[in-house]
Amino acid sequence: MKEKTQIKSVDRTLYDFSYGDEDAYKVKEGLTDDIVRQISKEKNDPDWMLDFRLKSLKLFYETPVPNWGPSIDGLDIDNIVTYVRPNTERMHTDWEDVPKDIKDTFDRLGIPQAERKSLAGVGAQYDSELVYHNVKEEVAEKGVVYTDIESALRGEYADVIKEHFMKAVPPSDHKFAALHGAVWSGGSFVYVPDGVHLDIPLQSYFRLNAKGAGQFEHTLIIVGEGAYLHFIEGCSAPKYNVANLHAGCVELYVGKNATLRYSTIENWSKNMYNLNTKRAIVEEGGKVEWVSGSFGSHVSYLYPTSVLNGEGARAEFTGITFAGSGQDLDTGTKVIHNAPNTSSYVSTRSISKDGGVNTFRSSVTVNPKAVGSKSSVSCESLMVDDVSRSDTIPAMDIRCAHADIGHEAKIGRISDETVFYLMSRGMSEQEARALIVRGFADNVSKELPLEYAVEMNNLISIEMKGSIG
């Protein structure tokens, strides 16, 4: 009998566990003025933040649901709990003080080990609250601030938070940005002073444990002139038979001649609607590097955006997406060139199997002042069988005659001719097919920060055994 091979789906056994949340404090399901006021009271918000939340709530109800991407009809905000406080009274800076069930969760995901081995600082969020935050002493001595955003909002960085909060991503941007502005909770604040170069990264990890809940963390990072930071974000959740929602927000401010590398591994369960928003503002000579891995969720809308405001600003986006059965992942990136001699480079790979749907959506805008700007977009998609789907939807809005813009897309299945060629060189069919798939993913997967986040090894390990196509 002819030997065949197959690509297994990502092994989720490490992530599909949960602890009861009977002792947690929750608001009622749904979204009302009273619920938003209740969340604000729990957070001890300043008056301006309560006003901000209520205005965002009004925008949420005035803004239509997107009608151009995957269906989110299965998401009913009236059934979502927007705030869940885990069974802990405060954020901890000593890992041993974290409640046992929460600590066990992050222990199983490898977070403490990663902190000890490779990270300059770690933040861990469980449901709606940051439960642990710690930064190495030698990092703090450089003037680097890495804390939970709520402490920063109520403390000595209150003015900095007010100046930057949802300025890069205003609540008017889209419906779920408005939702985030109304019910946001948890997240991290990072400030790297001018000229400081962090050789080891910071990491935040977000775990949504509660059934039928949403997570709305806010990450705000400011990198000063000439500074360097690598920030890693990890996400996961157990699988439930009801919809969960993730609508976080990431705002990055990259100063003159600074560099920020932002790596994300998102491994949400297949009942998750991932409607996250990420945006970077890059000043003169600055650079933002996005490295994105999307391996989970039922539906995703995810398009990290780079706004190149200063001359010579640069953006790079490297992404890999894996869609299996029951997944419709609409991902990509946006770049806005606002200044002369700016440049952007986009390289993505996607793999679809067992009826999974991958859509790559890119948008490059070159405004009139962006003379001499360059952009290159390359996306490649691989369908492992004849029931999966992959689409590429590029958009380019070029308003400057002196710009160099290019787009390249490749969509296809594993080539029988390539398999035959490799077999003619002595490989078995199984070895040939495995080599093709590994080679397809390699250019992107090698950029993922596997050396820092232990649990990420499990996500991009594509095993070959059984039948392809």
PDB file of N, CA and C in Angstrom, residues 107-156:
ATOM      1  N   ASP A 107       2.845  28.180  35.367  1.00  0.00           N
ATOM      2  CA  ASP A 107       3.923  27.195  35.463  1.00  0.00           C
ATOM      3  C   ASP A 107       3.820  26.187  34.315  1.00  0.00           C
ATOM      4  N   ARG A 108       2.595  25.717  34.046  1.00  0.00           N
ATOM      5  CA  ARG A 108       2.395  24.731  32.985  1.00  0.00           C
ATOM      6  C   ARG A 108       2.692  25.321  31.615  1.00  0.00           C
ATOM      7  N   LEU A 109       2.503  26.630  31.458  1.00  0.00           N
ATOM      8  CA  LEU A 109       2.777  27.291  30.183  1.00  0.00           C
ATOM      9  C   LEU A 109       4.240  27.691  30.033  1.00  0.00           C
ATOM     10  N   GLY A 110       5.030  27.541  31.093  1.00  0.00           N
ATOM     11  CA  GLY A 110       6.463  27.782  31.000  1.00  0.00           C
ATOM     12  C   GLY A 110       6.893  29.210  31.261  1.00  0.00           C
ATOM     13  N   ILE A 111       6.002  30.049  31.818  1.00  0.00           N
ATOM     14  CA  ILE A 111       6.348  31.461  31.980  1.00  0.00           C
ATOM     15  C   ILE A 111       7.450  31.678  33.028  1.00  0.00           C
ATOM     16  N   PRO A 112       7.374  31.102  34.231  1.00  0.00           N
ATOM     17  CA  PRO A 112       8.456  31.345  35.205  1.00  0.00           C
ATOM     18  C   PRO A 112       9.821  30.886  34.700  1.00  0.00           C
ATOM     19  N   GLN A 113       9.841  29.725  33.985  1.00  0.00           N
ATOM     20  CA  GLN A 113      11.116  29.254  33.458  1.00  0.00           C
ATOM     21  C   GLN A 113      11.684  30.247  32.461  1.00  0.00           C
ATOM     22  N   ALA A 114      10.816  30.770  31.596  1.00  0.00           N
ATOM     23  CA  ALA A 114      11.274  31.742  30.596  1.00  0.00           C
ATOM     24  C   ALA A 114      11.829  32.982  31.267  1.00  0.00           C
ATOM     25  N   GLU A 115      11.166  33.422  32.339  1.00  0.00           N
ATOM     26  CA  GLU A 115      11.640  34.610  33.062  1.00  0.00           C
ATOM     27  C   GLU A 115      13.036  34.374  33.619  1.00  0.00           C
ATOM     28  N   ARG A 116      13.211  33.229  34.230  1.00  0.00           N
ATOM     29  CA  ARG A 116      14.504  32.954  34.868  1.00  0.00           C
ATOM     30  C   ARG A 116      15.622  32.844  33.834  1.00  0.00           C
ATOM     31  N   LYS A 117      15.305  32.305  32.676  1.00  0.00           N
ATOM     32  CA  LYS A 117      16.345  32.026  31.690  1.00  0.00           C
ATOM     33  C   LYS A 117      16.672  33.201  30.782  1.00  0.00           C
ATOM     34  N   SER A 118      15.633  33.905  30.308  1.00  0.00           N
ATOM     35  CA  SER A 118      15.887  34.746  29.145  1.00  0.00           C
ATOM     36  C   SER A 118      15.313  36.141  29.175  1.00  0.00           C
ATOM     37  N   LEU A 119      14.497  36.473  30.144  1.00  0.00           N
ATOM     38  CA  LEU A 119      13.726  37.699  30.048  1.00  0.00           C
ATOM     39  C   LEU A 119      14.160  38.760  31.046  1.00  0.00           C
ATOM     40  N   ALA A 120      14.088  40.025  30.594  1.00  0.00           N
ATOM     41  CA  ALA A 120      14.426  41.142  31.472  1.00  0.00           C
ATOM     42  C   ALA A 120      13.285  41.486  32.410  1.00  0.00           C
ATOM     43  N   GLY A 121      12.082  41.098  32.040  1.00  0.00           N
ATOM     44  CA  GLY A 121      10.918  41.377  32.873  1.00  0.00           C
ATOM     45  C   GLY A 121       9.717  40.627  32.345  1.00  0.00           C
ATOM     46  N   VAL A 122       8.775  40.313  33.239  1.00  0.00           N
ATOM     47  CA  VAL A 122       7.595  39.540  32.858  1.00  0.00           C
ATOM     48  C   VAL A 122       6.360  40.140  33.492  1.00  0.00           C
ATOM     49  N   GLY A 123       5.280  40.210  32.703  1.00  0.00           N
ATOM     50  CA  GLY A 123       3.958  40.521  33.222  1.00  0.00           C
ATOM     51  C   GLY A 123       3.030  39.386  32.864  1.00  0.00           C
ATOM     52  N   ALA A 124       2.182  38.978  33.794  1.00  0.00           N
ATOM     53  CA  ALA A 124       1.252  37.879  33.554  1.00  0.00           C
ATOM     54  C   ALA A 124      -0.167  38.325  33.885  1.00  0.00           C
ATOM     55  N   GLN A 125      -1.037  38.268  32.887  1.00  0.00           N
ATOM     56  CA  GLN A 125      -2.436  38.644  33.103  1.00  0.00           C
ATOM     57  C   GLN A 125      -3.315  37.413  33.058  1.00  0.00           C
ATOM     58  N   TYR A 126      -4.249  37.326  34.011  1.00  0.00           N
ATOM     59  CA  TYR A 126      -5.182  36.215  34.126  1.00  0.00           C
ATOM     60  C   TYR A 126      -6.580  36.811  34.109  1.00  0.00           C
ATOM     61  N   ASP A 127      -7.356  36.497  33.069  1.00  0.00           N
ATOM     62  CA  ASP A 127      -8.658  37.120  32.845  1.00  0.00           C
ATOM     63  C   ASP A 127      -8.490  38.638  32.726  1.00  0.00           C
ATOM     64  N   SER A 128      -9.111  39.422  33.598  1.00  0.00           N
ATOM     65  CA  SER A 128      -9.102  40.881  33.422  1.00  0.00           C
ATOM     66  C   SER A 128      -8.046  41.601  34.241  1.00  0.00           C
ATOM     67  N   GLU A 129      -7.231  40.875  34.996  1.00  0.00           N
ATOM     68  CA  GLU A 129      -6.284  41.526  35.897  1.00  0.00           C
ATOM     69  C   GLU A 129      -4.866  41.020  35.685  1.00  0.00           C
ATOM     70  N   LEU A 130      -3.906  41.928  35.798  1.00  0.00           N
ATOM     71  CA  LEU A 130      -2.512  41.538  35.868  1.00  0.00           C
ATOM     72  C   LEU A 130      -2.278  40.967  37.268  1.00  0.00           C
ATOM     73  N   VAL A 131      -1.828  39.722  37.341  1.00  0.00           N
ATOM     74  CA  VAL A 131      -1.643  39.077  38.642  1.00  0.00           C
ATOM     75  C   VAL A 131      -0.181  39.053  39.068  1.00  0.00           C
ATOM     76  N   TYR A 132       0.724  39.335  38.133  1.00  0.00           N
ATOM     77  CA  TYR A 132       2.150  39.266  38.462  1.00  0.00           C
ATOM     78  C   TYR A 132       2.917  40.196  37.537  1.00  0.00           C
ATOM     79  N   HIS A 133       3.860  40.907  38.105  1.00  0.00           N
ATOM     80  CA  HIS A 133       4.720  41.782  37.306  1.00  0.00           C
ATOM     81  C   HIS A 133       6.066  41.887  37.993  1.00  0.00           C
ATOM     82  N   ASN A 134       7.128  41.713  37.229  1.00  0.00           N
ATOM     83  CA  ASN A 134       8.449  41.809  37.819  1.00  0.00           C
ATOM     84  C   ASN A 134       9.446  42.226  36.747  1.00  0.00           C
ATOM     85  N   VAL A 135      10.426  43.022  37.120  1.00  0.00           N
ATOM     86  CA  VAL A 135      11.465  43.451  36.193  1.00  0.00           C
ATOM     87  C   VAL A 135      12.808  43.320  36.906  1.00  0.00           C
ATOM     88  N   LYS A 136      13.816  42.874  36.185  1.00  0.00           N
ATOM     89  CA  LYS A 136      15.117  42.671  36.797  1.00  0.00           C
ATOM     90  C   LYS A 136      15.702  43.987  37.289  1.00  0.00           C
ATOM     91  N   GLU A 137      16.389  43.921  38.412  1.00  0.00           N
ATOM     92  CA  GLU A 137      16.925  45.121  39.052  1.00  0.00           C
ATOM     93  C   GLU A 137      17.855  45.886  38.136  1.00  0.00           C
ATOM     94  N   GLU A 138      18.709  45.157  37.392  1.00  0.00           N
ATOM     95  CA  GLU A 138      19.668  45.843  36.532  1.00  0.00           C
ATOM     96  C   GLU A 138      18.975  46.582  35.382  1.00  0.00           C
ATOM     97  N   VAL A 139      17.772  46.123  35.005  1.00  0.00           N
ATOM     98  CA  VAL A 139      16.998  46.810  33.970  1.00  0.00           C
ATOM     99  C   VAL A 139      16.378  48.084  34.533  1.00  0.00           C
ATOM    100  N   ALA A 140      15.804  47.966  35.724  1.00  0.00           N
ATOM    101  CA  ALA A 140      15.204  49.136  36.371  1.00  0.00           C
ATOM    102  C   ALA A 140      16.247  50.216  36.628  1.00  0.00           C
ATOM    103  N   GLU A 141      17.485  49.807  36.927  1.00  0.00           N
ATOM    104  CA  GLU A 141      18.547  50.776  37.191  1.00  0.00           C
ATOM    105  C   GLU A 141      18.890  51.614  35.960  1.00  0.00           C
ATOM    106  N   LYS A 142      18.551  51.117  34.772  1.00  0.00           N
ATOM    107  CA  LYS A 142      18.768  51.881  33.547  1.00  0.00           C
ATOM    108  C   LYS A 142      17.672  52.909  33.307  1.00  0.00           C
ATOM    109  N   GLY A 143      16.704  52.957  34.195  1.00  0.00           N
ATOM    110  CA  GLY A 143      15.603  53.889  34.035  1.00  0.00           C
ATOM    111  C   GLY A 143      14.423  53.325  33.265  1.00  0.00           C
ATOM    112  N   VAL A 144      14.478  52.039  32.919  1.00  0.00           N
ATOM    113  CA  VAL A 144      13.379  51.406  32.192  1.00  0.00           C
ATOM    114  C   VAL A 144      12.190  51.209  33.126  1.00  0.00           C
ATOM    115  N   VAL A 145      11.033  51.613  32.676  1.00  0.00           N
ATOM    116  CA  VAL A 145       9.804  51.421  33.442  1.00  0.00           C
ATOM    117  C   VAL A 145       9.007  50.291  32.787  1.00  0.00           C
ATOM    118  N   TYR A 146       8.687  49.275  33.560  1.00  0.00           N
ATOM    119  CA  TYR A 146       7.848  48.177  33.070  1.00  0.00           C
ATOM    120  C   TYR A 146       6.898  47.811  34.199  1.00  0.00           C
ATOM    121  N   THR A 147       5.650  48.241  34.063  1.00  0.00           N
ATOM    122  CA  THR A 147       4.689  48.036  35.135  1.00  0.00           C
ATOM    123  C   THR A 147       3.310  47.820  34.529  1.00  0.00           C
ATOM    124  N   ASP A 148       2.351  47.522  35.375  1.00  0.00           N
ATOM    125  CA  ASP A 148       0.984  47.413  34.859  1.00  0.00           C
ATOM    126  C   ASP A 148       0.464  48.809  34.565  1.00  0.00           C
ATOM    127  N   ILE A 149      -0.335  48.934  33.528  1.00  0.00           N
ATOM    128  CA  ILE A 149      -0.756  50.247  33.062  1.00  0.00           C
ATOM    129  C   ILE A 149      -1.689  50.931  34.060  1.00  0.00           C
ATOM    130  N   GLU A 150      -2.404  50.163  34.856  1.00  0.00           N
ATOM    131  CA  GLU A 150      -3.321  50.781  35.816  1.00  0.00           C
ATOM    132  C   GLU A 150      -2.568  51.457  36.961  1.00  0.00           C
ATOM    133  N   SER A 151      -1.482  50.850  37.416  1.00  0.00           N
ATOM    134  CA  SER A 151      -0.651  51.509  38.430  1.00  0.00           C
ATOM    135  C   SER A 151      -0.040  52.782  37.862  1.00  0.00           C
ATOM    136  N   ALA A 152       0.388  52.716  36.589  1.00  0.00           N
ATOM    137  CA  ALA A 152       0.957  53.904  35.954  1.00  0.00           C
ATOM    138  C   ALA A 152      -0.084  55.008  35.822  1.00  0.00           C
ATOM    139  N   LEU A 153      -1.323  54.619  35.518  1.00  0.00           N
ATOM    140  CA  LEU A 153      -2.404  55.588  35.353  1.00  0.00           C
ATOM    141  C   LEU A 153      -2.717  56.321  36.652  1.00  0.00           C
ATOM    142  N   ARG A 154      -2.594  55.619  37.764  1.00  0.00           N
ATOM    143  CA  ARG A 154      -2.923  56.213  39.061  1.00  0.00           C
ATOM    144  C   ARG A 154      -1.702  56.773  39.778  1.00  0.00           C
ATOM    145  N   GLY A 155      -0.513  56.604  39.203  1.00  0.00           N
ATOM    146  CA  GLY A 155       0.707  57.001  39.890  1.00  0.00           C
ATOM    147  C   GLY A 155       1.459  58.112  39.199  1.00  0.00           C
ATOM    148  N   GLU A 156       2.789  58.021  39.259  1.00  0.00           N
ATOM    149  CA  GLU A 156       3.624  59.127  38.782  1.00  0.00           C
ATOM    150  C   GLU A 156       3.636  59.275  37.269  1.00  0.00           C
TER     151      GLU A 156
END
